[in-house]
Amino acid sequence: MKVRKPPLRSCLGCGREADKRELVRFVRTQDGEVHVDPSGKLNGRGGYVCATMQCFEAAVRKKRFATALHANLREDDVERLRREFEHTLST
């Protein structure tokens, strides 16, 4: 039987490739809002970040969320995402 390779994704912050289950997914939904997607099952355009605040901050600083998710994030959106991400890391 053939062994399946795990699906790899790249971190928006550091660029490291990892199994997608090791990364935290962000998704832009149909209504244009960006959310943390801990289950990885929400519909919409997604991007992945390592489970560290350093990678999240690097992705924000490099404007990688806007590029990957095709969404313009305002400062209040970034703050909301930061809180959601911190909550996801703590659980």
Short mmCIF file of C-alpha atoms in Angstrom, two decimals:
data_model
loop_
_atom_site.label_atom_id
_atom_site.label_comp_id
_atom_site.label_asym_id
_atom_site.label_seq_id
_atom_site.Cartn_x
_atom_site.Cartn_y
_atom_site.Cartn_z
CA MET A 1 0.00 0.00 0.00
CA LYS A 2 1.29 3.44 -0.89
CA VAL A 3 2.21 5.76 1.98
CA ARG A 4 0.53 9.15 1.69
CA LYS A 5 2.53 12.31 2.20
CA PRO A 6 1.08 14.76 4.71
CA PRO A 7 -0.24 17.99 3.16
CA LEU A 8 2.43 20.69 3.51
CA ARG A 9 1.76 24.40 3.86
CA SER A 10 4.08 27.39 4.22
CA CYS A 11 3.97 29.79 7.15
CA LEU A 12 3.09 33.36 6.14
CA GLY A 13 5.48 34.71 8.78
CA CYS A 14 8.70 32.71 8.45
CA GLY A 15 8.14 30.74 5.25
CA ARG A 16 8.84 27.36 6.89
CA GLU A 17 7.03 24.41 5.31
CA ALA A 18 5.21 22.16 7.77
CA ASP A 19 2.36 19.69 7.96
CA LYS A 20 -0.80 21.77 7.80
CA ARG A 21 -2.00 20.27 11.09
CA GLU A 22 1.00 21.88 12.86
CA LEU A 23 0.05 25.36 11.63
CA VAL A 24 -2.84 27.68 12.51
CA ARG A 25 -5.15 28.52 9.62
CA PHE A 26 -6.59 31.95 8.90
CA VAL A 27 -9.51 32.21 6.50
CA ARG A 28 -11.23 35.00 4.58
CA THR A 29 -14.91 34.13 4.44
CA GLN A 30 -17.38 34.95 1.67
CA ASP A 31 -18.38 38.17 3.44
CA GLY A 32 -14.75 39.37 3.42
CA GLU A 33 -13.98 38.94 7.12
CA VAL A 34 -10.78 37.22 8.25
CA HIS A 35 -10.91 34.76 11.16
CA VAL A 36 -8.73 32.19 12.87
CA ASP A 37 -9.86 28.72 11.76
CA PRO A 38 -8.63 26.21 14.37
CA SER A 39 -10.61 23.36 12.78
CA GLY A 40 -9.25 24.07 9.30
CA LYS A 41 -12.66 23.40 7.80
CA LEU A 42 -14.22 26.82 7.20
CA ASN A 43 -14.96 27.69 3.59
CA GLY A 44 -12.94 30.49 2.08
CA ARG A 45 -9.44 31.50 1.10
CA GLY A 46 -6.89 30.36 3.67
CA GLY A 47 -3.38 31.06 4.85
CA TYR A 48 -1.26 29.39 7.53
CA VAL A 49 0.99 30.64 10.34
CA CYS A 50 3.22 28.73 12.79
CA ALA A 51 1.74 28.54 16.28
CA THR A 52 3.95 31.37 17.60
CA MET A 53 3.33 35.07 18.12
CA GLN A 54 6.64 35.83 16.36
CA CYS A 55 5.36 34.35 13.10
CA PHE A 56 2.00 36.08 13.47
CA GLU A 57 3.68 39.46 14.02
CA ALA A 58 6.05 38.84 11.09
CA ALA A 59 3.11 38.03 8.81
CA VAL A 60 1.37 41.26 9.88
CA ARG A 61 4.53 43.34 9.49
CA LYS A 62 5.25 41.91 6.01
CA LYS A 63 1.58 42.33 4.98
CA ARG A 64 1.39 38.64 4.11
CA PHE A 65 -2.23 38.29 5.25
CA ALA A 66 -3.34 40.88 2.70
CA THR A 67 -1.44 39.10 -0.06
CA ALA A 68 -2.39 35.51 0.78
CA LEU A 69 -6.02 36.14 1.69
CA HIS A 70 -6.71 38.88 -0.87
CA ALA A 71 -8.06 41.06 1.93
CA ASN A 72 -7.17 44.52 3.16
CA LEU A 73 -6.84 44.42 6.94
CA ARG A 74 -7.41 47.55 8.99
CA GLU A 75 -5.64 48.07 12.31
CA ASP A 76 -8.76 47.04 14.28
CA ASP A 77 -8.97 43.83 12.19
CA VAL A 78 -5.35 43.04 13.07
CA GLU A 79 -6.04 43.61 16.78
CA ARG A 80 -9.10 41.33 16.65
CA LEU A 81 -7.08 38.64 14.85
CA ARG A 82 -4.27 39.00 17.40
CA ARG A 83 -6.76 38.36 20.24
CA GLU A 84 -8.31 35.38 18.39
CA PHE A 85 -4.85 33.95 17.68
CA GLU A 86 -3.73 34.34 21.33
CA HIS A 87 -6.93 32.63 22.46
CA THR A 88 -6.31 29.78 20.00
CA LEU A 89 -2.75 29.34 21.28
CA SER A 90 -3.92 29.23 24.90
CA THR A 91 -6.41 26.41 24.28
#
